JSON list of C-alpha atoms in Angstrom, two decimals:
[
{"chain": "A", "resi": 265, "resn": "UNK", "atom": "CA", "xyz": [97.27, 83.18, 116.57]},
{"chain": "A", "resi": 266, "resn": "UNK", "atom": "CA", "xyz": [95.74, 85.20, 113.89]},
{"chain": "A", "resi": 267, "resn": "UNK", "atom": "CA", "xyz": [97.01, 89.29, 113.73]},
{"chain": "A", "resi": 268, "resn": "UNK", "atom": "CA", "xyz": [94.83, 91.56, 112.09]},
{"chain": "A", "resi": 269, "resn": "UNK", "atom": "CA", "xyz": [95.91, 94.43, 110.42]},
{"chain": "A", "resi": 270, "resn": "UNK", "atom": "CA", "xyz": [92.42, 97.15, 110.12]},
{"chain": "A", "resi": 271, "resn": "UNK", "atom": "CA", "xyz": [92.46, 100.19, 107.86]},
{"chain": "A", "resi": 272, "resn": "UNK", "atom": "CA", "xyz": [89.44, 102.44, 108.35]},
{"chain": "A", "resi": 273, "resn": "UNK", "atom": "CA", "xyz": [89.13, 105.76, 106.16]},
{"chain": "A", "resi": 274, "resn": "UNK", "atom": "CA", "xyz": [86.66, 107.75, 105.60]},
{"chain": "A", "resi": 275, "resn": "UNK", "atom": "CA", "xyz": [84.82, 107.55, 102.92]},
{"chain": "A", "resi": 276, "resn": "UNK", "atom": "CA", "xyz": [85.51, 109.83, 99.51]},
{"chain": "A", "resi": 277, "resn": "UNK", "atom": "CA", "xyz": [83.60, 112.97, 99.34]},
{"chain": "A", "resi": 278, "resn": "UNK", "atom": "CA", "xyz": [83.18, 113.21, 103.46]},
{"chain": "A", "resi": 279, "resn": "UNK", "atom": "CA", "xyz": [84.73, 115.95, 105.33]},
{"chain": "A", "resi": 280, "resn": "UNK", "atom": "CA", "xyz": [87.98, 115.25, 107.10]},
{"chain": "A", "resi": 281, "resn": "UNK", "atom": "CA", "xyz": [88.14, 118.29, 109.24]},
{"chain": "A", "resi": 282, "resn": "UNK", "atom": "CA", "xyz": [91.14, 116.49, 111.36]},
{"chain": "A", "resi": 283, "resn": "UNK", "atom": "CA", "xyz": [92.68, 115.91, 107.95]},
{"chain": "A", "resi": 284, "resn": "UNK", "atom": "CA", "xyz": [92.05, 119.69, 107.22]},
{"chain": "A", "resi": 285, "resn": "UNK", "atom": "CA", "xyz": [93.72, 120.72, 110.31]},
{"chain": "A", "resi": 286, "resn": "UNK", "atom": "CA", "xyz": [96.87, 118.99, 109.96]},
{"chain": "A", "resi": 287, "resn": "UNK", "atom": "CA", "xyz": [97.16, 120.37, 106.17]},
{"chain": "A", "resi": 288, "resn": "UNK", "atom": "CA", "xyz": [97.04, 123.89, 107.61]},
{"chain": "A", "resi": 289, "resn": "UNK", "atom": "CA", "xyz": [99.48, 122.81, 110.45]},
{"chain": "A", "resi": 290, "resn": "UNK", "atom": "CA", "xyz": [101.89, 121.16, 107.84]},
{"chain": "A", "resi": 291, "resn": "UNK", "atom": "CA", "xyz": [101.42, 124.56, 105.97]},
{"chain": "A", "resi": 292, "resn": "UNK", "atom": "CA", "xyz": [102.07, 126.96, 108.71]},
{"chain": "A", "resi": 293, "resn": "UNK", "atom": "CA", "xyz": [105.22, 124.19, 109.32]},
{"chain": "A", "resi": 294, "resn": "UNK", "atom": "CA", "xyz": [106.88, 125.30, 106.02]},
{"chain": "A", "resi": 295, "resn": "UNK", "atom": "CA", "xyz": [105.43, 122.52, 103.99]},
{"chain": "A", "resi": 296, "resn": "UNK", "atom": "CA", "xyz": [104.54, 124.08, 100.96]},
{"chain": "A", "resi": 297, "resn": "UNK", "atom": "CA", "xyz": [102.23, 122.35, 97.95]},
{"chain": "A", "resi": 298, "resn": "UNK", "atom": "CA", "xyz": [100.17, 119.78, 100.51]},
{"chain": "A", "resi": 299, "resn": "UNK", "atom": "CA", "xyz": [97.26, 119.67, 98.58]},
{"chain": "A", "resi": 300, "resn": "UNK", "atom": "CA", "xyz": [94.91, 117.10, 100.81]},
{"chain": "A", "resi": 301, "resn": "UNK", "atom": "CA", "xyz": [95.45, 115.26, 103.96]},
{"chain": "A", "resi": 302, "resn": "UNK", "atom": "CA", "xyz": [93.01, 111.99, 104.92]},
{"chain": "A", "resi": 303, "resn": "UNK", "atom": "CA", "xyz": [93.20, 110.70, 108.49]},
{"chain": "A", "resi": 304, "resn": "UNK", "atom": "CA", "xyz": [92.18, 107.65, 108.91]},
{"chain": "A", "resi": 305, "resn": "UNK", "atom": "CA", "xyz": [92.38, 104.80, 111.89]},
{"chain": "A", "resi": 306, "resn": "UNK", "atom": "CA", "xyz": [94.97, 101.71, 111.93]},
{"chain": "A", "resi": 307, "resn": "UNK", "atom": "CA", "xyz": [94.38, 99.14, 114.22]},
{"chain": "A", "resi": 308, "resn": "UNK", "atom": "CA", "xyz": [96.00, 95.39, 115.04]},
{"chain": "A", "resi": 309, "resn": "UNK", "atom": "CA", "xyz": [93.88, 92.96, 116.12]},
{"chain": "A", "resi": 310, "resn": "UNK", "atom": "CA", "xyz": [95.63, 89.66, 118.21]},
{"chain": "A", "resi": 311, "resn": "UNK", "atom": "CA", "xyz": [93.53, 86.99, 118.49]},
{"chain": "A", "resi": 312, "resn": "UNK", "atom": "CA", "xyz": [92.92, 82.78, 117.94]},
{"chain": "A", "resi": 313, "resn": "UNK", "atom": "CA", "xyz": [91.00, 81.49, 115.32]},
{"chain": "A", "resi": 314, "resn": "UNK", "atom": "CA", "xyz": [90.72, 78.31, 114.14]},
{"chain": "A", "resi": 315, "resn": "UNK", "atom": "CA", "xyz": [91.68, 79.25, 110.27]},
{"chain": "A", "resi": 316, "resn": "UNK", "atom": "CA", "xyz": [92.08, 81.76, 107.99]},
{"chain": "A", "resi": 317, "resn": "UNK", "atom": "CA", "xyz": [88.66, 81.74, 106.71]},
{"chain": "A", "resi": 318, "resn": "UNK", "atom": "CA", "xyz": [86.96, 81.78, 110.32]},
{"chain": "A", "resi": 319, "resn": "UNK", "atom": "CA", "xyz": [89.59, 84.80, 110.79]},
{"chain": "A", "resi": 320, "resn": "UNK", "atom": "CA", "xyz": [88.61, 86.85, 108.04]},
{"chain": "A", "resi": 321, "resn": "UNK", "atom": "CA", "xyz": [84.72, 86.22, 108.20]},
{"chain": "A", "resi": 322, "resn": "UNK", "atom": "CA", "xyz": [84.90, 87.78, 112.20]},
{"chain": "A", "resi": 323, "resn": "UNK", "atom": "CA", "xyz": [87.22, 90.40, 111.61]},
{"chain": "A", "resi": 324, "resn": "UNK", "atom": "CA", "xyz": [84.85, 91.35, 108.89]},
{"chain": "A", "resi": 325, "resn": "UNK", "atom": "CA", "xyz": [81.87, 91.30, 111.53]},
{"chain": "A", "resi": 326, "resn": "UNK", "atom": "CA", "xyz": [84.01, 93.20, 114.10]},
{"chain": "A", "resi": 327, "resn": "UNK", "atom": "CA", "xyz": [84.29, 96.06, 111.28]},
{"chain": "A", "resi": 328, "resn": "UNK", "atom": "CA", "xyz": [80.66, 95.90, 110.55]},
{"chain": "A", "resi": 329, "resn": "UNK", "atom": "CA", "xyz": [79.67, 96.13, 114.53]},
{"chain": "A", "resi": 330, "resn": "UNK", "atom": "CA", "xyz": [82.09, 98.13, 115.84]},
{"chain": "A", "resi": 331, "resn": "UNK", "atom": "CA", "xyz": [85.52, 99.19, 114.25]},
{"chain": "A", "resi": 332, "resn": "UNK", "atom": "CA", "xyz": [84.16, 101.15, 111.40]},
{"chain": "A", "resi": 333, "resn": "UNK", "atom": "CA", "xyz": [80.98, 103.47, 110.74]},
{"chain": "A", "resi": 334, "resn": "UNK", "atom": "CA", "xyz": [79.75, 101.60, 107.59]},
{"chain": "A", "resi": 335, "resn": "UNK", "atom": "CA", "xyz": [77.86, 105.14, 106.41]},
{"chain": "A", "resi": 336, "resn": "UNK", "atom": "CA", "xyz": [80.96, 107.48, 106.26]},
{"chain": "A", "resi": 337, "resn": "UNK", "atom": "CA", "xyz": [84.23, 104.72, 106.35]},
{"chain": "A", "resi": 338, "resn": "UNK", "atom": "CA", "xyz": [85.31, 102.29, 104.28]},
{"chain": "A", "resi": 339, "resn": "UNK", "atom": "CA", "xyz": [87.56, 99.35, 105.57]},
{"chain": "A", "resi": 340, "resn": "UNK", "atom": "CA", "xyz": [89.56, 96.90, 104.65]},
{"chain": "A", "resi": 341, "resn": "UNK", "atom": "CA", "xyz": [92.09, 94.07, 106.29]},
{"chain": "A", "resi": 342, "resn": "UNK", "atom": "CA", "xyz": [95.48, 92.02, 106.10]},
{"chain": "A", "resi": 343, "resn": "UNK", "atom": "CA", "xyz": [95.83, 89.03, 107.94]},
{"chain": "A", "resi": 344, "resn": "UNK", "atom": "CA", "xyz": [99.22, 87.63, 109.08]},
{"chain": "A", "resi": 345, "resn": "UNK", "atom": "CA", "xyz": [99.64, 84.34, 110.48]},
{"chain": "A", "resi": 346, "resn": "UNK", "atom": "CA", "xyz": [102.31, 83.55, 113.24]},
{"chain": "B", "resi": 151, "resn": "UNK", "atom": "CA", "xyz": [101.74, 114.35, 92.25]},
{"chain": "B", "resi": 152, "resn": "UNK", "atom": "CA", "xyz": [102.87, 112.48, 95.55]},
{"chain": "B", "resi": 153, "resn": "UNK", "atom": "CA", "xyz": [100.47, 110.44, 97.30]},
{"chain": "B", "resi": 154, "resn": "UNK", "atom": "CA", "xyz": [102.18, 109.39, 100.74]},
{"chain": "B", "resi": 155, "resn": "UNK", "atom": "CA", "xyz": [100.70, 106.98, 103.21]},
{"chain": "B", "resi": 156, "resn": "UNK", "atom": "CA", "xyz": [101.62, 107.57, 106.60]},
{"chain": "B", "resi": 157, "resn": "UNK", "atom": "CA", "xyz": [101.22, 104.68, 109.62]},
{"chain": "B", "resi": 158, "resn": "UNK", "atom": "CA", "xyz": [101.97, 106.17, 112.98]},
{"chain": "B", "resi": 159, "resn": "UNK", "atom": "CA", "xyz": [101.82, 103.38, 115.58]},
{"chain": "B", "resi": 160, "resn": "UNK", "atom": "CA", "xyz": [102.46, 103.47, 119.50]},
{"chain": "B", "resi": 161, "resn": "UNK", "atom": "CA", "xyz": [105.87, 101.80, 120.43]},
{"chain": "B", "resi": 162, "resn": "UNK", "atom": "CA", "xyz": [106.06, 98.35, 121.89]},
{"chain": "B", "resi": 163, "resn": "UNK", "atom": "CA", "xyz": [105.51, 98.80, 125.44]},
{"chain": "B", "resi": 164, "resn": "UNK", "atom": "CA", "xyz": [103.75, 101.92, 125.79]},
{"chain": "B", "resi": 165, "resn": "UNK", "atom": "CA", "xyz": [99.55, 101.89, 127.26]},
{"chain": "B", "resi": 166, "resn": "UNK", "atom": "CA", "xyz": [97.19, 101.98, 124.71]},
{"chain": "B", "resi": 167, "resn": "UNK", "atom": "CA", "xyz": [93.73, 102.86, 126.59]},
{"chain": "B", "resi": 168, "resn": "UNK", "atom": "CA", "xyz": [91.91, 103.09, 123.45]},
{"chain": "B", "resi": 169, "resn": "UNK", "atom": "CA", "xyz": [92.74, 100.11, 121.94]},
{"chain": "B", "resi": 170, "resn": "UNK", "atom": "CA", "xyz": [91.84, 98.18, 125.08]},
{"chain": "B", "resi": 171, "resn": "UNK", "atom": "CA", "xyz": [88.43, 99.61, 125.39]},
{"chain": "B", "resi": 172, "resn": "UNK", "atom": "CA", "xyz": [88.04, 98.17, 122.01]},
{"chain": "B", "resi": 173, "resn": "UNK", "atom": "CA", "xyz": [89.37, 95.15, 123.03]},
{"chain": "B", "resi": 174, "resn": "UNK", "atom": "CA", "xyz": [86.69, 94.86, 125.66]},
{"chain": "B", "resi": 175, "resn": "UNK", "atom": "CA", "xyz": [83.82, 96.16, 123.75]},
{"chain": "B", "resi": 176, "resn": "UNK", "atom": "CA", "xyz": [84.67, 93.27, 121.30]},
{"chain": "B", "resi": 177, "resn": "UNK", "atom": "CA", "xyz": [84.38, 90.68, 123.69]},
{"chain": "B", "resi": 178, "resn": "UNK", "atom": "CA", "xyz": [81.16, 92.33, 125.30]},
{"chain": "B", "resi": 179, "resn": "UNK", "atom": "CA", "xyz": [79.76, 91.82, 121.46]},
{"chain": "B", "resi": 180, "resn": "UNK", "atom": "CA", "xyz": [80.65, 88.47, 121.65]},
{"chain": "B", "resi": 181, "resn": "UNK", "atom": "CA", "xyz": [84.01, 88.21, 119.89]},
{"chain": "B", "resi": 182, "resn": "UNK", "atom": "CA", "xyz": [86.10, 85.39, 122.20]},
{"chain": "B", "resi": 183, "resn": "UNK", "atom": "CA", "xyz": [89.52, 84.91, 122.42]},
{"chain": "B", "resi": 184, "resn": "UNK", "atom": "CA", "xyz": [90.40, 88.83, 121.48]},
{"chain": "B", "resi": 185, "resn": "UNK", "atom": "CA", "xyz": [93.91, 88.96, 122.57]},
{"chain": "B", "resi": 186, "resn": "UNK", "atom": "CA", "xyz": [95.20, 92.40, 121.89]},
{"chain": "B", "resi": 187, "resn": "UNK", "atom": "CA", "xyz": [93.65, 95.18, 120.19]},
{"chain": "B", "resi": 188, "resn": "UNK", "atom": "CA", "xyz": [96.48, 98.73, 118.74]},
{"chain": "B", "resi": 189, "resn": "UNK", "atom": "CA", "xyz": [95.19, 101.08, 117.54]},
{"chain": "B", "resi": 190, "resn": "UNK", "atom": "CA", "xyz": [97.28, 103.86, 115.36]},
{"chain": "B", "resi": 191, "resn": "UNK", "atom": "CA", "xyz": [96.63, 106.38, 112.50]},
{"chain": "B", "resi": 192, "resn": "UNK", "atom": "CA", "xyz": [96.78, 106.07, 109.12]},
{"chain": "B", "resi": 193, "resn": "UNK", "atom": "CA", "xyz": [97.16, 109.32, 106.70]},
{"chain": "B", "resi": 194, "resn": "UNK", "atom": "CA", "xyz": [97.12, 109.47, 103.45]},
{"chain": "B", "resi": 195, "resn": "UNK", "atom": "CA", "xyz": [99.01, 113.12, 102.44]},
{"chain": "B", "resi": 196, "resn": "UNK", "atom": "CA", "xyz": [98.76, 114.59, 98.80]},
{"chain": "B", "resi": 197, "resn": "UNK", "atom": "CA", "xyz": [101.59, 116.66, 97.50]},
{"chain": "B", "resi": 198, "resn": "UNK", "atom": "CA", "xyz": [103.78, 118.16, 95.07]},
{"chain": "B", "resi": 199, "resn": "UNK", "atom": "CA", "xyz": [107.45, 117.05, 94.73]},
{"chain": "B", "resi": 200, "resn": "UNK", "atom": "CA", "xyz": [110.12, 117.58, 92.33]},
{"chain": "B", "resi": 201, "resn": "UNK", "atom": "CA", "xyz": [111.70, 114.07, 93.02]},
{"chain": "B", "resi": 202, "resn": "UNK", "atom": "CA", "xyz": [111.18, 110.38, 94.90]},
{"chain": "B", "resi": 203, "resn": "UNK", "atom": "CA", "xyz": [113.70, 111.45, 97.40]},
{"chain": "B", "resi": 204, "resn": "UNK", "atom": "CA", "xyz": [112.34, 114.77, 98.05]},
{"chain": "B", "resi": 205, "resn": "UNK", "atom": "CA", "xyz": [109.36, 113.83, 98.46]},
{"chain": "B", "resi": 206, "resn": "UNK", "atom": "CA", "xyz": [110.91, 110.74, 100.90]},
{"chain": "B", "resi": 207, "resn": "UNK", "atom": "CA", "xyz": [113.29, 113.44, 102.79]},
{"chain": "B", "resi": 208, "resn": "UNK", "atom": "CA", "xyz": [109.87, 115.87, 102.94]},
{"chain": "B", "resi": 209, "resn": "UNK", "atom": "CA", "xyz": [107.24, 113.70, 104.72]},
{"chain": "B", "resi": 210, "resn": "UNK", "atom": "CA", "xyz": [110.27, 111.69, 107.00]},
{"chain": "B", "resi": 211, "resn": "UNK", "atom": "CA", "xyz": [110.46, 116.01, 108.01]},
{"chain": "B", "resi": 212, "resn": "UNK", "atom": "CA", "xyz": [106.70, 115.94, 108.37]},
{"chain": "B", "resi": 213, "resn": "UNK", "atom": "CA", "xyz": [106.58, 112.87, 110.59]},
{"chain": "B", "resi": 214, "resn": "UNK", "atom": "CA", "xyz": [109.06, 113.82, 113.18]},
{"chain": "B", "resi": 215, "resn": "UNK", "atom": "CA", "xyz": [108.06, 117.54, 113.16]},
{"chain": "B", "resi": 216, "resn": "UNK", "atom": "CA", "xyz": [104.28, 116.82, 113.45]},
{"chain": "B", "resi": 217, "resn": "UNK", "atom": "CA", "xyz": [102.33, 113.34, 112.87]},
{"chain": "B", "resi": 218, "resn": "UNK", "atom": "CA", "xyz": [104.26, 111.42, 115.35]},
{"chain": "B", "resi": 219, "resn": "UNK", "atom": "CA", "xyz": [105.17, 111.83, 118.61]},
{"chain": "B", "resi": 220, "resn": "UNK", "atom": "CA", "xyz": [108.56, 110.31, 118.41]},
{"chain": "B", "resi": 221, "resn": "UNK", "atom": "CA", "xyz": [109.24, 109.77, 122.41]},
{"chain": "B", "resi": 222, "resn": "UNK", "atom": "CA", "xyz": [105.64, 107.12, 122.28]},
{"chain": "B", "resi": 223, "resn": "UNK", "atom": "CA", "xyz": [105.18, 106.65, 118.08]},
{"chain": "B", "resi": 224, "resn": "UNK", "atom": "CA", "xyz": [106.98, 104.70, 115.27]},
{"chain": "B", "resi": 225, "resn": "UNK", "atom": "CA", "xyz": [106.16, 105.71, 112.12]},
{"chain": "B", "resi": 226, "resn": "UNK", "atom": "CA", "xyz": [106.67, 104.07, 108.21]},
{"chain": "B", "resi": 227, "resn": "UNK", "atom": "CA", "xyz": [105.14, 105.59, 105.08]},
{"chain": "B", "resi": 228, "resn": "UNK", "atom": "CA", "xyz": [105.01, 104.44, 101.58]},
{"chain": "B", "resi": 229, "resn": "UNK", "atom": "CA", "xyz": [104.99, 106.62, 98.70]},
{"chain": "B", "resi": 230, "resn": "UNK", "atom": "CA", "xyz": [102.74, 106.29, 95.39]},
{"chain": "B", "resi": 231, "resn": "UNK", "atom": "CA", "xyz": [103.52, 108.24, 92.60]},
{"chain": "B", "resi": 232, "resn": "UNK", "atom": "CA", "xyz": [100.20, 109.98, 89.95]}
]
């Protein structure tokens, strides 16, 4: 049993309006001096694979079809044994 | 300069809707043996501290007053100095 661990941000230089929102939220909180705030996703993936290499070639499909948007995120992956 | 990295993540136990429509859209796409899909957030918060600790005491603050939801969410952050 492989687990996955999937970080997807959004790329540098595209608008995090979510990110935005929660700056202005941690301001109006009290926070003082939060300069930027990035939201991205974090996901864990459970699943068999036969080894480590056949794990981390589909997990890096599954980001390519479906877990990220290639044009504004980037992505990137642990993977834990066990 | 404080960069924190937040990881909010739903609690052992607890539904996670979204994660198991990914799960399914994965294995619609071909992807066998998919076993559990979480997904969480991931935030990446820039600020200004005057030390390690405040900056630890300030976004542990942040995290219960706004980015998690502590009766569904565990949270961890790390923090990168620069």
């Amino acid at each position: 049993m492989i687990r996955a661990k999937v970080y997807v941000t959004l790329k540098r230089g595209v608008l995090d309006p979510q990110g935005e929102t929660v700056r202005g939220a941690l301001e109006t909180l009290g926070f003082a001096g939060v300069q930027d705030v990035r939201i991205g996703k974090f996901m864990v993936i459970t699943f068999n694979a036969v080894s480590r290499e056949d794990a981390a070639k589909r997990v890096e499909e599954m980001c390519k079809k479906l877990l990220a948007n290639p044009v504004i995120e980037d992505y990137r992956f642990e993977l834990e044994e066990g």
